[in-house]
mmCIF file of C-alpha atoms in Angstrom:
data_model
loop_
_atom_site.group_PDB
_atom_site.id
_atom_site.type_symbol
_atom_site.label_atom_id
_atom_site.label_comp_id
_atom_site.label_asym_id
_atom_site.label_seq_id
_atom_site.Cartn_x
_atom_site.Cartn_y
_atom_site.Cartn_z
ATOM 1 C CA MET H 1 0.000 0.000 0.000
ATOM 2 C CA LYS H 2 1.220 3.526 -0.749
ATOM 3 C CA VAL H 3 1.015 5.449 2.544
ATOM 4 C CA LEU H 4 1.525 9.089 3.492
ATOM 5 C CA LEU H 5 2.561 9.258 7.159
ATOM 6 C CA ILE H 6 2.164 12.625 8.890
ATOM 7 C CA GLY H 7 3.966 13.167 12.190
ATOM 8 C CA ALA H 8 6.658 10.514 11.714
ATOM 9 C CA THR H 9 9.044 12.149 14.201
ATOM 10 C CA GLY H 10 6.738 11.568 17.181
ATOM 11 C CA GLN H 11 6.342 8.526 19.413
ATOM 12 C CA LEU H 12 3.655 6.819 17.368
ATOM 13 C CA GLY H 13 4.938 7.954 13.981
ATOM 14 C CA GLY H 14 8.397 6.648 14.759
ATOM 15 C CA ASP H 15 7.068 3.224 15.720
ATOM 16 C CA LEU H 16 4.858 3.103 12.635
ATOM 17 C CA LEU H 17 8.001 3.556 10.549
ATOM 18 C CA ARG H 18 9.920 0.928 12.550
ATOM 19 C CA ASN H 19 7.081 -1.609 12.411
ATOM 20 C CA ASN H 20 6.089 -1.037 8.789
ATOM 21 C CA PRO H 21 5.132 -4.485 7.416
ATOM 22 C CA GLY H 22 6.147 -3.568 3.874
ATOM 23 C CA HIS H 23 4.102 -0.556 2.769
ATOM 24 C CA GLU H 24 5.606 2.178 0.608
ATOM 25 C CA ILE H 25 5.674 4.995 3.172
ATOM 26 C CA THR H 26 6.357 8.668 2.483
ATOM 27 C CA ALA H 27 7.025 10.543 5.724
ATOM 28 C CA PRO H 28 7.587 14.271 5.157
ATOM 29 C CA GLY H 29 9.126 16.364 7.913
ATOM 30 C CA ARG H 30 7.422 19.413 9.330
ATOM 31 C CA GLU H 31 9.407 21.681 7.018
ATOM 32 C CA GLN H 32 7.753 19.885 4.090
ATOM 33 C CA LEU H 33 4.284 19.548 5.615
ATOM 34 C CA ASP H 34 2.930 21.615 8.482
ATOM 35 C CA LEU H 35 -0.762 21.003 9.155
ATOM 36 C CA ALA H 36 -1.036 24.502 10.621
ATOM 37 C CA ARG H 37 -0.389 25.884 7.118
ATOM 38 C CA GLN H 38 -3.662 25.386 5.329
ATOM 39 C CA GLY H 39 -3.548 23.922 1.831
ATOM 40 C CA GLU H 40 -0.220 22.089 2.185
ATOM 41 C CA ALA H 41 -1.733 18.703 3.029
ATOM 42 C CA ALA H 42 -4.228 18.850 0.164
ATOM 43 C CA ARG H 43 -1.481 19.726 -2.328
ATOM 44 C CA LEU H 44 0.774 16.900 -1.124
ATOM 45 C CA ILE H 45 -2.021 14.326 -1.260
ATOM 46 C CA ALA H 46 -2.918 15.446 -4.788
ATOM 47 C CA GLN H 47 0.748 15.112 -5.768
ATOM 48 C CA LEU H 48 1.502 11.742 -4.129
ATOM 49 C CA ARG H 49 -1.900 10.063 -4.572
ATOM 50 C CA PRO H 50 -1.470 7.746 -1.548
ATOM 51 C CA GLU H 51 -3.862 4.880 -0.915
ATOM 52 C CA ALA H 52 -3.849 5.708 2.794
ATOM 53 C CA VAL H 53 -2.968 8.738 4.912
ATOM 54 C CA ILE H 54 -2.016 8.138 8.543
ATOM 55 C CA ASN H 55 -2.150 11.320 10.587
ATOM 56 C CA CYS H 56 -0.201 11.217 13.868
ATOM 57 C CA ALA H 57 0.159 14.990 14.184
ATOM 58 C CA ALA H 58 -1.739 16.675 16.997
ATOM 59 C CA PHE H 59 -1.647 19.469 19.544
ATOM 60 C CA HIS H 60 -1.653 17.187 22.589
ATOM 61 C CA ASN H 61 -0.090 19.229 25.372
ATOM 62 C CA VAL H 62 -3.263 19.264 27.464
ATOM 63 C CA PRO H 63 -2.568 22.287 29.735
ATOM 64 C CA LYS H 64 -1.216 24.317 26.802
ATOM 65 C CA CYS H 65 -4.444 23.722 24.867
ATOM 66 C CA GLU H 66 -6.209 25.734 27.580
ATOM 67 C CA GLU H 67 -3.833 28.630 26.880
ATOM 68 C CA GLU H 68 -3.911 28.338 23.081
ATOM 69 C CA PRO H 69 -7.380 27.074 22.125
ATOM 70 C CA ALA H 70 -7.279 28.578 18.623
ATOM 71 C CA GLN H 71 -4.075 26.706 17.778
ATOM 72 C CA ALA H 72 -5.474 23.521 19.324
ATOM 73 C CA PHE H 73 -8.596 23.745 17.144
ATOM 74 C CA LEU H 74 -6.505 24.513 14.061
ATOM 75 C CA VAL H 75 -4.345 21.389 14.406
ATOM 76 C CA ASN H 76 -6.814 18.974 16.012
ATOM 77 C CA CYS H 77 -9.900 19.870 13.999
ATOM 78 C CA VAL H 78 -9.465 22.245 11.053
ATOM 79 C CA ALA H 79 -6.396 20.429 9.698
ATOM 80 C CA VAL H 80 -8.113 17.050 10.133
ATOM 81 C CA ARG H 81 -11.073 18.306 8.107
ATOM 82 C CA GLU H 82 -8.701 19.387 5.333
ATOM 83 C CA LEU H 83 -7.043 15.975 5.338
ATOM 84 C CA ALA H 84 -10.417 14.260 5.217
ATOM 85 C CA ALA H 85 -11.568 16.365 2.278
ATOM 86 C CA ALA H 86 -8.376 15.644 0.333
ATOM 87 C CA CYS H 87 -8.607 11.909 1.083
ATOM 88 C CA ALA H 88 -12.233 11.805 -0.037
ATOM 89 C CA ALA H 89 -11.374 13.672 -3.235
ATOM 90 C CA HIS H 90 -8.621 11.211 -4.151
ATOM 91 C CA GLY H 91 -10.158 8.003 -2.797
ATOM 92 C CA ALA H 92 -7.589 7.498 -0.029
ATOM 93 C CA ARG H 93 -8.224 5.944 3.381
ATOM 94 C CA LEU H 94 -7.674 8.432 6.225
ATOM 95 C CA VAL H 95 -6.489 7.091 9.572
ATOM 96 C CA THR H 96 -6.391 9.798 12.218
ATOM 97 C CA PHE H 97 -6.131 9.633 15.986
ATOM 98 C CA SER H 98 -8.197 10.841 18.895
ATOM 99 C CA SER H 99 -8.069 10.484 22.650
ATOM 100 C CA ASP H 100 -9.631 9.013 25.760
ATOM 101 C CA TYR H 101 -10.069 12.663 26.792
ATOM 102 C CA VAL H 102 -13.252 12.867 24.695
ATOM 103 C CA PHE H 103 -14.815 11.112 27.705
ATOM 104 C CA GLY H 104 -15.300 12.601 31.134
ATOM 105 C CA GLY H 105 -18.542 11.475 32.693
ATOM 106 C CA PRO H 106 -18.823 9.088 35.658
ATOM 107 C CA ARG H 107 -17.794 5.543 34.747
ATOM 108 C CA SER H 108 -16.517 2.287 36.224
ATOM 109 C CA GLU H 109 -16.192 0.110 33.110
ATOM 110 C CA PRO H 110 -14.291 0.657 29.851
ATOM 111 C CA TRP H 111 -15.783 3.098 27.372
ATOM 112 C CA ARG H 112 -17.040 1.616 24.117
ATOM 113 C CA GLU H 113 -16.866 3.302 20.730
ATOM 114 C CA ASP H 114 -20.582 4.116 20.744
ATOM 115 C CA ASP H 115 -20.692 5.614 24.241
ATOM 116 C CA ARG H 116 -21.573 9.284 24.419
ATOM 117 C CA PRO H 117 -18.502 11.564 24.665
ATOM 118 C CA PHE H 118 -18.260 14.184 27.398
ATOM 119 C CA PRO H 119 -14.990 16.153 27.177
ATOM 120 C CA LEU H 120 -14.007 18.241 30.194
ATOM 121 C CA GLN H 121 -11.300 20.522 28.763
ATOM 122 C CA VAL H 122 -10.215 22.273 25.554
ATOM 123 C CA TYR H 123 -8.004 19.389 24.466
ATOM 124 C CA GLY H 124 -10.854 16.866 24.647
ATOM 125 C CA ILE H 125 -13.226 19.267 22.910
ATOM 126 C CA THR H 126 -10.805 19.792 20.005
ATOM 127 C CA ARG H 127 -10.219 16.057 19.657
ATOM 128 C CA LEU H 128 -13.952 15.361 19.563
ATOM 129 C CA ALA H 129 -14.381 18.151 17.021
ATOM 130 C CA GLY H 130 -11.661 16.516 14.911
ATOM 131 C CA GLU H 131 -13.515 13.200 15.033
ATOM 132 C CA HIS H 132 -16.702 14.849 13.772
ATOM 133 C CA ALA H 133 -14.772 16.772 11.109
ATOM 134 C CA ALA H 134 -13.155 13.609 9.738
ATOM 135 C CA LEU H 135 -16.284 11.468 9.758
ATOM 136 C CA ALA H 136 -18.590 14.173 8.410
ATOM 137 C CA THR H 137 -16.198 15.226 5.643
ATOM 138 C CA ALA H 138 -15.108 11.738 4.558
ATOM 139 C CA PRO H 139 -17.772 9.316 5.820
ATOM 140 C CA GLU H 140 -16.643 6.577 3.425
ATOM 141 C CA HIS H 141 -12.904 7.013 3.984
ATOM 142 C CA ALA H 142 -12.179 8.070 7.581
ATOM 143 C CA VAL H 143 -11.053 5.761 10.373
ATOM 144 C CA VAL H 144 -10.686 7.490 13.752
ATOM 145 C CA ILE H 145 -8.610 5.656 16.359
ATOM 146 C CA ARG H 146 -9.001 6.662 19.991
ATOM 147 C CA THR H 147 -6.148 5.711 22.268
ATOM 148 C CA CYS H 148 -4.815 6.528 25.738
ATOM 149 C CA GLY H 149 -1.670 7.209 27.777
ATOM 150 C CA LEU H 150 0.902 6.753 25.019
ATOM 151 C CA TYR H 151 4.570 6.088 25.637
ATOM 152 C CA GLY H 152 7.135 5.175 23.020
ATOM 153 C CA ARG H 153 10.795 5.025 22.183
ATOM 154 C CA SER H 154 10.947 8.502 20.635
ATOM 155 C CA GLY H 155 9.160 10.370 23.429
ATOM 156 C CA ALA H 156 6.769 13.294 23.005
ATOM 157 C CA ARG H 157 8.510 16.545 22.022
ATOM 158 C CA SER H 158 5.859 18.833 23.460
ATOM 159 C CA LYS H 159 6.074 17.052 26.823
ATOM 160 C CA GLY H 160 9.847 16.720 27.010
ATOM 161 C CA GLY H 161 9.912 12.933 26.580
ATOM 162 C CA ASN H 162 7.496 10.316 27.811
ATOM 163 C CA PHE H 163 6.004 9.412 31.169
ATOM 164 C CA VAL H 164 7.816 6.080 31.540
ATOM 165 C CA ASP H 165 11.289 7.474 30.886
ATOM 166 C CA GLY H 166 10.651 10.281 33.349
ATOM 167 C CA ARG H 167 9.646 7.856 36.086
ATOM 168 C CA VAL H 168 12.615 5.572 35.384
ATOM 169 C CA ALA H 169 14.897 8.585 35.861
ATOM 170 C CA ASP H 170 13.083 9.450 39.108
ATOM 171 C CA ALA H 171 13.404 5.857 40.312
ATOM 172 C CA ARG H 172 17.116 5.737 39.632
ATOM 173 C CA ALA H 173 17.597 9.050 41.407
ATOM 174 C CA GLY H 174 15.707 7.703 44.442
ATOM 175 C CA LYS H 175 13.230 10.567 44.331
ATOM 176 C CA ARG H 176 9.969 10.784 46.225
ATOM 177 C CA ILE H 177 7.280 10.648 43.530
ATOM 178 C CA GLU H 178 3.796 12.018 44.178
ATOM 179 C CA MET H 179 1.371 10.577 41.649
ATOM 180 C CA ALA H 180 -2.358 10.837 41.007
ATOM 181 C CA CYS H 181 -4.260 7.836 42.327
ATOM 182 C CA GLU H 182 -7.770 8.880 41.271
ATOM 183 C CA GLN H 183 -7.330 8.897 37.479
ATOM 184 C CA ILE H 184 -7.779 5.450 35.923
ATOM 185 C CA VAL H 185 -6.303 5.023 32.439
ATOM 186 C CA ALA H 186 -5.135 2.390 29.951
ATOM 187 C CA PRO H 187 -1.426 3.172 29.369
ATOM 188 C CA THR H 188 -0.489 2.140 25.854
ATOM 189 C CA SER H 189 2.797 1.300 24.170
ATOM 190 C CA THR H 190 3.186 2.934 20.754
ATOM 191 C CA ASP H 191 5.086 -0.178 19.671
ATOM 192 C CA ASP H 192 1.963 -2.263 20.282
ATOM 193 C CA LEU H 193 -0.345 0.449 18.959
ATOM 194 C CA SER H 194 1.576 0.843 15.699
ATOM 195 C CA ARG H 195 1.368 -2.896 15.007
ATOM 196 C CA ALA H 196 -2.362 -2.818 15.770
ATOM 197 C CA VAL H 197 -2.887 0.113 13.395
ATOM 198 C CA PHE H 198 -1.346 -1.819 10.507
ATOM 199 C CA ALA H 199 -3.349 -4.920 11.437
ATOM 200 C CA LEU H 200 -6.532 -2.865 11.445
ATOM 201 C CA LEU H 201 -5.714 -1.353 8.041
ATOM 202 C CA GLN H 202 -5.239 -4.838 6.629
ATOM 203 C CA ALA H 203 -8.476 -6.220 8.082
ATOM 204 C CA ARG H 204 -10.785 -7.093 5.206
ATOM 205 C CA ALA H 205 -13.916 -6.201 7.135
ATOM 206 C CA LEU H 206 -12.645 -2.744 8.172
ATOM 207 C CA THR H 207 -15.303 -0.076 7.725
ATOM 208 C CA PRO H 208 -15.078 3.684 8.297
ATOM 209 C CA GLY H 209 -15.800 4.918 11.811
ATOM 210 C CA ILE H 210 -14.366 5.075 15.321
ATOM 211 C CA TYR H 211 -12.167 2.358 16.822
ATOM 212 C CA HIS H 212 -10.494 2.063 20.207
ATOM 213 C CA LEU H 213 -6.932 0.723 20.385
ATOM 214 C CA VAL H 214 -5.259 0.522 23.809
ATOM 215 C CA ASN H 215 -3.288 -2.022 25.798
ATOM 216 C CA GLU H 216 -5.738 -4.134 27.773
ATOM 217 C CA GLY H 217 -6.618 -3.355 31.380
ATOM 218 C CA GLY H 218 -6.614 -0.218 33.453
ATOM 219 C CA CYS H 219 -4.717 1.335 36.337
ATOM 220 C CA SER H 220 -4.193 4.622 38.095
ATOM 221 C CA TRP H 221 -1.148 6.741 37.304
ATOM 222 C CA TYR H 222 0.018 5.826 40.815
ATOM 223 C CA GLU H 223 -0.223 2.086 40.062
ATOM 224 C CA PHE H 224 1.469 2.584 36.706
ATOM 225 C CA THR H 225 4.308 4.495 38.363
ATOM 226 C CA ARG H 226 4.795 1.830 41.026
ATOM 227 C CA GLU H 227 5.148 -0.798 38.320
ATOM 228 C CA ILE H 228 7.671 1.342 36.427
ATOM 229 C CA VAL H 229 9.748 1.823 39.578
ATOM 230 C CA ARG H 230 9.608 -1.914 40.318
ATOM 231 C CA LEU H 231 10.746 -2.810 36.802
ATOM 232 C CA ALA H 232 13.498 -0.187 36.895
ATOM 233 C CA GLY H 233 14.830 -1.559 40.173
ATOM 234 C CA GLY H 234 14.783 1.881 41.762
ATOM 235 C CA LYS H 235 14.351 2.811 45.407
ATOM 236 C CA ALA H 236 12.022 5.733 44.849
ATOM 237 C CA GLU H 237 9.050 6.197 47.168
ATOM 238 C CA VAL H 238 5.788 6.495 45.233
ATOM 239 C CA VAL H 239 3.104 8.411 47.125
ATOM 240 C CA PRO H 240 -0.579 8.356 46.069
ATOM 241 C CA VAL H 241 -2.193 11.788 45.758
ATOM 242 C CA ASP H 242 -5.846 12.519 45.056
ATOM 243 C CA ARG H 243 -6.137 15.799 43.141
ATOM 244 C CA GLY H 244 -9.739 15.253 42.127
ATOM 245 C CA GLY H 245 -8.728 14.958 38.478
ATOM 246 C CA ARG H 246 -7.615 18.579 38.331
ATOM 247 C CA THR H 247 -4.528 20.401 37.169
ATOM 248 C CA GLY H 248 -5.220 23.863 38.519
ATOM 249 C CA SER H 249 -8.671 24.734 37.190
ATOM 250 C CA MET H 250 -8.454 22.232 34.324
ATOM 251 C CA ARG H 251 -10.330 18.955 34.732
ATOM 252 C CA ARG H 252 -9.130 15.558 33.568
ATOM 253 C CA PRO H 253 -11.308 12.436 33.244
ATOM 254 C CA LEU H 254 -11.322 10.294 36.377
ATOM 255 C CA TYR H 255 -11.931 7.128 34.378
ATOM 256 C CA SER H 256 -10.870 6.868 30.740
ATOM 257 C CA VAL H 257 -10.111 3.213 30.092
ATOM 258 C CA LEU H 258 -11.206 2.275 26.572
ATOM 259 C CA ALA H 259 -12.682 -1.029 25.366
ATOM 260 C CA ASN H 260 -11.232 -2.370 22.098
ATOM 261 C CA THR H 261 -14.659 -3.660 21.129
ATOM 262 C CA LYS H 262 -14.741 -3.087 17.369
ATOM 263 C CA ALA H 263 -11.082 -3.906 16.732
ATOM 264 C CA ARG H 264 -11.338 -7.165 18.669
ATOM 265 C CA ALA H 265 -14.292 -8.157 16.494
ATOM 266 C CA LEU H 266 -11.936 -7.822 13.497
ATOM 267 C CA GLY H 267 -9.280 -9.955 15.179
ATOM 268 C CA VAL H 268 -7.056 -7.040 16.218
ATOM 269 C CA THR H 269 -5.953 -7.224 19.851
ATOM 270 C CA LEU H 270 -3.339 -5.644 22.126
ATOM 271 C CA ARG H 271 -1.535 -7.138 25.128
ATOM 272 C CA PRO H 272 -2.231 -6.302 28.784
ATOM 273 C CA TRP H 273 -0.509 -3.072 29.772
ATOM 274 C CA ARG H 274 1.847 -4.761 32.266
ATOM 275 C CA GLU H 275 3.320 -7.015 29.565
ATOM 276 C CA ALA H 276 3.837 -4.132 27.173
ATOM 277 C CA LEU H 277 5.451 -1.988 29.869
ATOM 278 C CA ALA H 278 7.809 -4.776 30.955
ATOM 279 C CA ASP H 279 8.988 -5.268 27.370
ATOM 280 C CA TYR H 280 9.524 -1.529 26.922
ATOM 281 C CA VAL H 281 11.601 -1.177 30.093
ATOM 282 C CA ARG H 282 13.673 -4.291 29.321
ATOM 283 C CA ALA H 283 14.383 -3.128 25.760
ATOM 284 C CA LYS H 284 15.262 0.471 26.587
ATOM 285 C CA TYR H 285 16.997 -0.187 29.909
ATOM 286 C CA PRO H 286 18.704 -3.578 29.494
ATOM 287 C CA ASP H 287 20.691 -3.065 32.700
ATOM 288 C CA THR H 288 17.420 -3.514 34.653
ATOM 289 C CA ALA H 289 16.905 -7.093 33.394
#
């Protein structure tokens, strides 16, 4: 398949390149394609005529979205609509990503694809708007993948790395780590996610719409951190803190575990989060094995 990959320098984009099962992938850098510059994506798609466009680019620094809502909407919604229109015009499949942050209501069991969204902050609102933009603009071509708590080899530029690497460093330094115990998530390895994305694309019964792809199971950030520290062999003290799901005045979902309902029906599954995390730590920090 001829694929245009947008955002290849990020965590997920990097693992999509590494785990490419044999597609012909074009991965322009930001100097060649910046989604914030309107018209560039449409021109590139018209020029390359890809069979699929995978969009990993996003404005995903959650607190910063509160400060720069216009930029967040531009990247997470307006640019996605442009991509969808170009894909529809040229008959290409669009795969774009969304977030567990589209949910925010009370919950105690994993969210399914057809559950009603309820975003609590600008980031979640822009992601939900991007979902609607993609599906309304290219209803026969768009696949929206919601995921959660990503960590990968490349790290997230806008966040200064990834959560796991930060906690490994804390563990090795013997720091006291205060971590939220009230937010329940499904931390997901981009290595696993990237493989699942390709498997989903190759599924014969794939239809346009929303799919959830996360490592199986759920945990609090506190539980996740304790497991990272254990795997890293550090002596750090991990202290549970209940912040009520807030960062200042900004609210985060208290429960945002996703159910891989539709993907599983197509035979696409991901491992439990503990297995994926253990593999990540062993591979990146072999001295911990």
